[in-house]
PDB file of C-alpha atoms in Angstrom:
ATOM      1  CA  MET D   6       6.255  25.100 -14.808  1.00  0.00           C
ATOM      2  CA  THR D   7       2.834  26.888 -15.758  1.00  0.00           C
ATOM      3  CA  GLY D   8      -0.565  25.696 -14.717  1.00  0.00           C
ATOM      4  CA  GLN D   9      -1.256  24.273 -18.274  1.00  0.00           C
ATOM      5  CA  GLU D  10       2.092  22.405 -18.199  1.00  0.00           C
ATOM      6  CA  MET D  11       1.191  20.966 -14.876  1.00  0.00           C
ATOM      7  CA  ALA D  12      -2.335  19.822 -16.182  1.00  0.00           C
ATOM      8  CA  GLU D  13      -0.642  18.248 -19.313  1.00  0.00           C
ATOM      9  CA  GLN D  14       1.903  16.467 -17.000  1.00  0.00           C
ATOM     10  CA  ALA D  15      -0.985  15.156 -14.843  1.00  0.00           C
ATOM     11  CA  ALA D  16      -2.993  14.053 -17.883  1.00  0.00           C
ATOM     12  CA  GLY D  17      -0.027  12.167 -19.194  1.00  0.00           C
ATOM     13  CA  LYS D  18       0.608  10.199 -15.912  1.00  0.00           C
ATOM     14  CA  THR D  19      -0.156   6.581 -16.489  1.00  0.00           C
ATOM     15  CA  SER D  20       0.216   5.485 -12.906  1.00  0.00           C
ATOM     16  CA  LEU D  21      -0.266   7.012  -9.429  1.00  0.00           C
ATOM     17  CA  ALA D  22       2.353   7.228  -6.801  1.00  0.00           C
ATOM     18  CA  ARG D  23       1.316   5.480  -3.527  1.00  0.00           C
ATOM     19  CA  LEU D  24       0.881   8.755  -1.771  1.00  0.00           C
ATOM     20  CA  ASP D  25      -1.352   9.988  -4.579  1.00  0.00           C
ATOM     21  CA  VAL D  26      -3.502   6.994  -4.179  1.00  0.00           C
ATOM     22  CA  ILE D  27      -3.820   7.450  -0.432  1.00  0.00           C
ATOM     23  CA  LEU D  28      -4.574  11.093  -0.717  1.00  0.00           C
ATOM     24  CA  LEU D  29      -7.229  10.710  -3.423  1.00  0.00           C
ATOM     25  CA  GLY D  30      -8.628   7.738  -1.520  1.00  0.00           C
ATOM     26  CA  LEU D  31      -9.071   9.780   1.600  1.00  0.00           C
ATOM     27  CA  LEU D  32     -10.501  12.780  -0.258  1.00  0.00           C
ATOM     28  CA  SER D  33     -12.997  10.451  -2.015  1.00  0.00           C
ATOM     29  CA  THR D  34     -14.845   9.929   1.175  1.00  0.00           C
ATOM     30  CA  GLY D  35     -14.871  13.588   2.345  1.00  0.00           C
ATOM     31  CA  ASP D  36     -13.042  16.892   2.392  1.00  0.00           C
ATOM     32  CA  ARG D  37     -10.006  16.938   4.595  1.00  0.00           C
ATOM     33  CA  THR D  38      -7.344  19.394   5.807  1.00  0.00           C
ATOM     34  CA  GLY D  39      -3.659  18.546   5.464  1.00  0.00           C
ATOM     35  CA  TYR D  40      -3.507  18.208   9.242  1.00  0.00           C
ATOM     36  CA  GLU D  41      -6.387  15.664   9.233  1.00  0.00           C
ATOM     37  CA  VAL D  42      -4.634  13.650   6.623  1.00  0.00           C
ATOM     38  CA  TRP D  43      -1.413  13.615   8.696  1.00  0.00           C
ATOM     39  CA  LYS D  44      -3.361  12.550  11.800  1.00  0.00           C
ATOM     40  CA  TRP D  45      -4.792   9.629   9.804  1.00  0.00           C
ATOM     41  CA  PHE D  46      -1.345   8.534   8.826  1.00  0.00           C
ATOM     42  CA  GLU D  47      -0.250   8.703  12.472  1.00  0.00           C
ATOM     43  CA  GLY D  48      -3.232   6.745  13.596  1.00  0.00           C
ATOM     44  CA  ARG D  49      -5.208   4.192  11.504  1.00  0.00           C
ATOM     45  CA  GLY D  50      -3.084   4.799   8.490  1.00  0.00           C
ATOM     46  CA  SER D  51      -0.095   3.213  10.117  1.00  0.00           C
ATOM     47  CA  PHE D  52      -1.655  -0.113   9.272  1.00  0.00           C
ATOM     48  CA  VAL D  53      -1.125   0.362   5.559  1.00  0.00           C
ATOM     49  CA  GLY D  54       2.661   0.113   6.112  1.00  0.00           C
ATOM     50  CA  TYR D  55       3.363   3.604   4.672  1.00  0.00           C
ATOM     51  CA  SER D  56       4.098   6.928   6.360  1.00  0.00           C
ATOM     52  CA  ALA D  57       4.458  10.561   5.238  1.00  0.00           C
ATOM     53  CA  GLY D  58       5.503  13.705   7.051  1.00  0.00           C
ATOM     54  CA  THR D  59       3.426  16.908   7.263  1.00  0.00           C
ATOM     55  CA  SER D  60       5.564  18.765   4.730  1.00  0.00           C
ATOM     56  CA  GLN D  61       5.423  15.777   2.259  1.00  0.00           C
ATOM     57  CA  ILE D  62       1.615  15.650   2.653  1.00  0.00           C
ATOM     58  CA  TYR D  63       1.013  19.375   2.070  1.00  0.00           C
ATOM     59  CA  ARG D  64       3.475  19.406  -0.831  1.00  0.00           C
ATOM     60  CA  GLN D  65       1.613  16.510  -2.580  1.00  0.00           C
ATOM     61  CA  LEU D  66      -1.769  18.031  -1.836  1.00  0.00           C
ATOM     62  CA  GLY D  67      -0.484  21.049  -3.562  1.00  0.00           C
ATOM     63  CA  ARG D  68       0.499  18.984  -6.471  1.00  0.00           C
ATOM     64  CA  LEU D  69      -2.962  17.415  -6.699  1.00  0.00           C
ATOM     65  CA  VAL D  70      -4.400  20.954  -6.823  1.00  0.00           C
ATOM     66  CA  GLU D  71      -2.057  21.897  -9.620  1.00  0.00           C
ATOM     67  CA  TRP D  72      -3.051  18.749 -11.540  1.00  0.00           C
ATOM     68  CA  ASP D  73      -6.808  19.556 -10.873  1.00  0.00           C
ATOM     69  CA  TRP D  74      -7.207  16.319  -8.988  1.00  0.00           C
ATOM     70  CA  ALA D  75      -8.216  18.290  -5.869  1.00  0.00           C
ATOM     71  CA  ALA D  76      -9.414  21.714  -5.060  1.00  0.00           C
ATOM     72  CA  PRO D  77      -8.938  23.865  -1.981  1.00  0.00           C
ATOM     73  CA  VAL D  78     -12.087  25.063  -0.287  1.00  0.00           C
ATOM     74  CA  PRO D  79     -12.661  27.112   2.854  1.00  0.00           C
ATOM     75  CA  ASP D  80     -13.005  25.248   6.107  1.00  0.00           C
ATOM     76  CA  LEU D  81     -16.024  26.815   7.817  1.00  0.00           C
ATOM     77  CA  ARG D  82     -15.427  24.745  10.819  1.00  0.00           C
ATOM     78  CA  ARG D  83     -12.359  26.949  11.804  1.00  0.00           C
ATOM     79  CA  SER D  84     -11.284  30.464  11.538  1.00  0.00           C
ATOM     80  CA  GLY D  85      -7.891  31.675  10.274  1.00  0.00           C
ATOM     81  CA  PRO D  86      -6.353  32.854   6.922  1.00  0.00           C
ATOM     82  CA  ASP D  87      -4.516  29.507   6.208  1.00  0.00           C
ATOM     83  CA  THR D  88      -7.351  27.182   7.102  1.00  0.00           C
ATOM     84  CA  LYS D  89      -8.606  25.275   4.065  1.00  0.00           C
ATOM     85  CA  LEU D  90      -9.993  21.871   3.085  1.00  0.00           C
ATOM     86  CA  TYR D  91      -9.043  19.813   0.063  1.00  0.00           C
ATOM     87  CA  ARG D  92     -11.703  18.326  -2.030  1.00  0.00           C
ATOM     88  CA  ILE D  93     -11.467  15.782  -4.738  1.00  0.00           C
ATOM     89  CA  THR D  94     -12.323  16.895  -8.247  1.00  0.00           C
ATOM     90  CA  GLU D  95     -14.096  14.925 -10.959  1.00  0.00           C
ATOM     91  CA  SER D  96     -10.792  14.367 -12.805  1.00  0.00           C
ATOM     92  CA  GLY D  97      -9.271  13.201  -9.464  1.00  0.00           C
ATOM     93  CA  ARG D  98     -12.036  10.718  -8.932  1.00  0.00           C
ATOM     94  CA  LYS D  99     -11.714   9.416 -12.403  1.00  0.00           C
ATOM     95  CA  LYS D 100      -7.949   9.028 -11.916  1.00  0.00           C
ATOM     96  CA  LEU D 101      -8.582   7.108  -8.762  1.00  0.00           C
ATOM     97  CA  GLU D 102     -11.129   4.840 -10.498  1.00  0.00           C
ATOM     98  CA  VAL D 103      -8.619   4.068 -13.318  1.00  0.00           C
ATOM     99  CA  TRP D 104      -6.080   3.012 -10.637  1.00  0.00           C
ATOM    100  CA  ILE D 105      -8.736   0.796  -8.913  1.00  0.00           C
ATOM    101  CA  ASP D 106      -9.452  -0.822 -12.274  1.00  0.00           C
ATOM    102  CA  SER D 107      -5.807  -1.368 -13.166  1.00  0.00           C
ATOM    103  CA  PRO D 108      -4.182  -4.812 -12.826  1.00  0.00           C
ATOM    104  CA  TYR D 109      -2.778  -5.598  -9.569  1.00  0.00           C
ATOM    105  CA  VAL D 110       0.681  -7.336  -9.549  1.00  0.00           C
ATOM    106  CA  PRO D 111       1.845  -8.583  -6.174  1.00  0.00           C
ATOM    107  CA  SER D 112       5.268  -7.668  -4.957  1.00  0.00           C
ATOM    108  CA  ARG D 113       7.963 -10.287  -4.140  1.00  0.00           C
ATOM    109  CA  ARG D 114       8.152  -8.903  -0.681  1.00  0.00           C
ATOM    110  CA  PRO D 115       5.204 -10.498   1.322  1.00  0.00           C
ATOM    111  CA  LEU D 116       4.623  -7.385   3.440  1.00  0.00           C
ATOM    112  CA  ASP D 117       4.907  -4.687   0.716  1.00  0.00           C
ATOM    113  CA  PRO D 118       2.590  -1.857   1.532  1.00  0.00           C
ATOM    114  CA  ASP D 119       1.123  -1.886  -2.003  1.00  0.00           C
ATOM    115  CA  PHE D 120      -1.121  -4.807  -1.154  1.00  0.00           C
ATOM    116  CA  GLN D 121      -2.433  -2.983   2.069  1.00  0.00           C
ATOM    117  CA  VAL D 122      -3.025   0.185   0.063  1.00  0.00           C
ATOM    118  CA  ARG D 123      -4.806  -1.778  -2.564  1.00  0.00           C
ATOM    119  CA  LEU D 124      -6.978  -3.548  -0.211  1.00  0.00           C
ATOM    120  CA  ARG D 125      -7.881  -0.426   1.748  1.00  0.00           C
ATOM    121  CA  PHE D 126      -8.666   1.979  -1.144  1.00  0.00           C
ATOM    122  CA  ALA D 127      -9.499  -0.389  -3.997  1.00  0.00           C
ATOM    123  CA  GLY D 128     -11.073  -3.192  -2.080  1.00  0.00           C
ATOM    124  CA  SER D 129     -13.548  -0.989  -0.402  1.00  0.00           C
ATOM    125  CA  ARG D 130     -15.242  -0.413  -3.655  1.00  0.00           C
ATOM    126  CA  SER D 131     -17.142  -3.839  -3.308  1.00  0.00           C
ATOM    127  CA  PRO D 132     -16.765  -7.213  -1.787  1.00  0.00           C
ATOM    128  CA  GLU D 133     -16.221  -8.572  -5.265  1.00  0.00           C
ATOM    129  CA  LYS D 134     -13.282  -6.257  -5.789  1.00  0.00           C
ATOM    130  CA  ALA D 135     -11.885  -7.157  -2.447  1.00  0.00           C
ATOM    131  CA  LEU D 136     -12.147 -10.872  -3.321  1.00  0.00           C
ATOM    132  CA  GLU D 137     -10.425 -10.442  -6.539  1.00  0.00           C
ATOM    133  CA  LEU D 138      -7.392  -8.781  -4.797  1.00  0.00           C
ATOM    134  CA  VAL D 139      -7.282 -11.344  -2.082  1.00  0.00           C
ATOM    135  CA  ARG D 140      -7.277 -14.229  -4.540  1.00  0.00           C
ATOM    136  CA  ILE D 141      -4.500 -12.659  -6.698  1.00  0.00           C
ATOM    137  CA  GLU D 142      -2.375 -12.161  -3.620  1.00  0.00           C
ATOM    138  CA  LEU D 143      -3.134 -15.657  -2.199  1.00  0.00           C
ATOM    139  CA  GLU D 144      -2.317 -17.501  -5.348  1.00  0.00           C
ATOM    140  CA  PHE D 145       0.930 -15.480  -5.644  1.00  0.00           C
ATOM    141  CA  ARG D 146       2.039 -16.221  -2.023  1.00  0.00           C
ATOM    142  CA  ARG D 147       1.151 -19.893  -2.329  1.00  0.00           C
ATOM    143  CA  GLN D 148       3.319 -20.342  -5.454  1.00  0.00           C
ATOM    144  CA  ALA D 149       6.129 -18.227  -4.020  1.00  0.00           C
ATOM    145  CA  GLU D 150       6.128 -20.383  -0.747  1.00  0.00           C
ATOM    146  CA  GLN D 151       6.311 -23.572  -2.748  1.00  0.00           C
ATOM    147  CA  GLY D 152       9.144 -22.361  -4.898  1.00  0.00           C
ATOM    148  CA  MET D 153      11.150 -20.801  -2.043  1.00  0.00           C
ATOM    149  CA  ASP D 154      14.820 -21.678  -2.009  1.00  0.00           C
ATOM    150  CA  ARG D 155      15.792 -22.909   1.471  1.00  0.00           C
ATOM    151  CA  SER D 156      19.191 -24.075   0.680  1.00  0.00           C
ATOM    152  CA  PHE D 157      22.135 -22.688   2.638  1.00  0.00           C
ATOM    153  CA  ASP D 158      23.339 -19.376   1.341  1.00  0.00           C
ATOM    154  CA  ASP D 159      27.126 -19.295   1.908  1.00  0.00           C
ATOM    155  CA  VAL D 160      27.826 -15.919   0.341  1.00  0.00           C
ATOM    156  CA  LEU D 161      28.508 -14.335   3.758  1.00  0.00           C
ATOM    157  CA  VAL D 162      30.809 -17.166   4.846  1.00  0.00           C
ATOM    158  CA  SER D 163      34.519 -16.550   4.310  1.00  0.00           C
ATOM    159  CA  GLY D 164      36.448 -19.223   2.457  1.00  0.00           C
ATOM    160  CA  ASP D 165      38.748 -19.887   5.472  1.00  0.00           C
ATOM    161  CA  ALA D 166      35.786 -20.291   7.993  1.00  0.00           C
ATOM    162  CA  GLY D 167      36.316 -23.196  10.417  1.00  0.00           C
ATOM    163  CA  PRO D 168      33.647 -25.906  11.148  1.00  0.00           C
ATOM    164  CA  ALA D 169      32.294 -24.151  14.121  1.00  0.00           C
ATOM    165  CA  GLU D 170      31.649 -20.809  12.287  1.00  0.00           C
ATOM    166  CA  ARG D 171      30.101 -22.648   9.367  1.00  0.00           C
ATOM    167  CA  GLN D 172      27.774 -24.483  11.657  1.00  0.00           C
ATOM    168  CA  TRP D 173      26.698 -21.285  13.304  1.00  0.00           C
ATOM    169  CA  ARG D 174      26.215 -19.528   9.959  1.00  0.00           C
ATOM    170  CA  GLY D 175      24.107 -22.584   8.766  1.00  0.00           C
ATOM    171  CA  GLN D 176      21.863 -22.358  11.918  1.00  0.00           C
ATOM    172  CA  TRP D 177      21.469 -18.591  11.577  1.00  0.00           C
ATOM    173  CA  HIS D 178      20.537 -18.940   7.944  1.00  0.00           C
ATOM    174  CA  LEU D 179      17.915 -21.622   8.940  1.00  0.00           C
ATOM    175  CA  MET D 180      16.413 -19.285  11.654  1.00  0.00           C
ATOM    176  CA  GLN D 181      16.144 -16.522   8.933  1.00  0.00           C
ATOM    177  CA  VAL D 182      14.412 -18.889   6.610  1.00  0.00           C
ATOM    178  CA  GLU D 183      11.989 -19.945   9.280  1.00  0.00           C
ATOM    179  CA  ARG D 184      11.125 -16.344   9.987  1.00  0.00           C
ATOM    180  CA  GLY D 185      10.174 -15.708   6.533  1.00  0.00           C
ATOM    181  CA  HIS D 186       8.277 -19.000   6.365  1.00  0.00           C
ATOM    182  CA  TYR D 187       6.285 -18.172   9.417  1.00  0.00           C
ATOM    183  CA  MET D 188       5.569 -14.695   8.218  1.00  0.00           C
ATOM    184  CA  VAL D 189       4.277 -15.890   4.798  1.00  0.00           C
ATOM    185  CA  SER D 190       2.344 -18.825   6.287  1.00  0.00           C
ATOM    186  CA  ASN D 191       0.529 -16.417   8.596  1.00  0.00           C
ATOM    187  CA  LEU D 192      -0.268 -14.087   5.698  1.00  0.00           C
ATOM    188  CA  ILE D 193      -1.538 -17.137   3.644  1.00  0.00           C
ATOM    189  CA  ALA D 194      -3.762 -18.268   6.498  1.00  0.00           C
ATOM    190  CA  TRP D 195      -5.260 -14.675   6.832  1.00  0.00           C
ATOM    191  CA  LEU D 196      -5.864 -14.569   3.044  1.00  0.00           C
ATOM    192  CA  GLU D 197      -7.555 -17.970   3.107  1.00  0.00           C
ATOM    193  CA  ALA D 198      -9.829 -16.910   5.906  1.00  0.00           C
ATOM    194  CA  THR D 199     -10.627 -13.577   4.307  1.00  0.00           C
ATOM    195  CA  GLU D 200     -11.449 -15.403   1.015  1.00  0.00           C
ATOM    196  CA  ARG D 201     -13.943 -17.499   2.895  1.00  0.00           C
ATOM    197  CA  ARG D 202     -15.443 -14.549   4.619  1.00  0.00           C
ATOM    198  CA  LEU D 203     -15.769 -12.521   1.342  1.00  0.00           C
ATOM    199  CA  GLN D 204     -17.292 -15.589  -0.421  1.00  0.00           C
ATOM    200  CA  SER D 205     -19.929 -15.798   2.398  1.00  0.00           C
ATOM    201  CA  ILE D 206     -20.679 -12.121   2.099  1.00  0.00           C
ATOM    202  CA  ILE D 207     -21.055 -12.371  -1.748  1.00  0.00           C
ATOM    203  CA  GLY D 208     -22.995 -15.540  -1.504  1.00  0.00           C
ATOM    204  CA  GLN D 209     -20.586 -17.772  -3.691  1.00  0.00           C
TER     205      GLN D 209
END
C-alpha cells in the first residue's frame, strides 16, 4: 500500500481503535518514544484495563505515522541511530478531538475498558466532559441493575441431575449473580460519588 493509499484509508476511518485512542491521547500531552509508551502501559496504564506488547505498540505507532496522525522526530535526550520520539500531528489531534466529541455508548459489560479509556482521555478535557461521561455510565448501570435477570439458569444442568446436584447448581448460580451484583453496586457507588465531586468542582 502506497503512502497516498494509507492517507486515504486514514481519512476514511470513522472510528478509532482503542490502541489508536490511547496512543494519540498520550502523544497529545507530549512527545514519547515507543519504549516510554510501553512503560506507561506496564505502570499507570494498567488501570485502564487494556494492555499492549512492545511489538504491537511500535507497529501501531508506525501506522499513525503512515496515516499522518503522528510524526517521528529525533530524541535529543539520547544517542543512537534508532532513537526517535513520536509527535502528534495536527490531523492526529483533530482525529482525537472527533473521538472525544463522538457519542459514548456504554458496554453491557460493567468493567469494559472502553469506559476507563473514555474517562482517562476524553474526560480529561474538562470537568464538564467528565461529568457527561459519568452520568451516561451511571444511568446505564442503574437501568441494567434494575433489569437484571436473577432467575436460575439451568442450561448447564443435565436433565437427569438429582436433587443434590440441582441444589448445588442453584447455590453456585446465586453466588455468581451476587458477584455481579456487588461489582456493579460498587461501580454505581463510585459513579455517584464522582458525580457529586464533579458537580462541586463545576459549581452546579
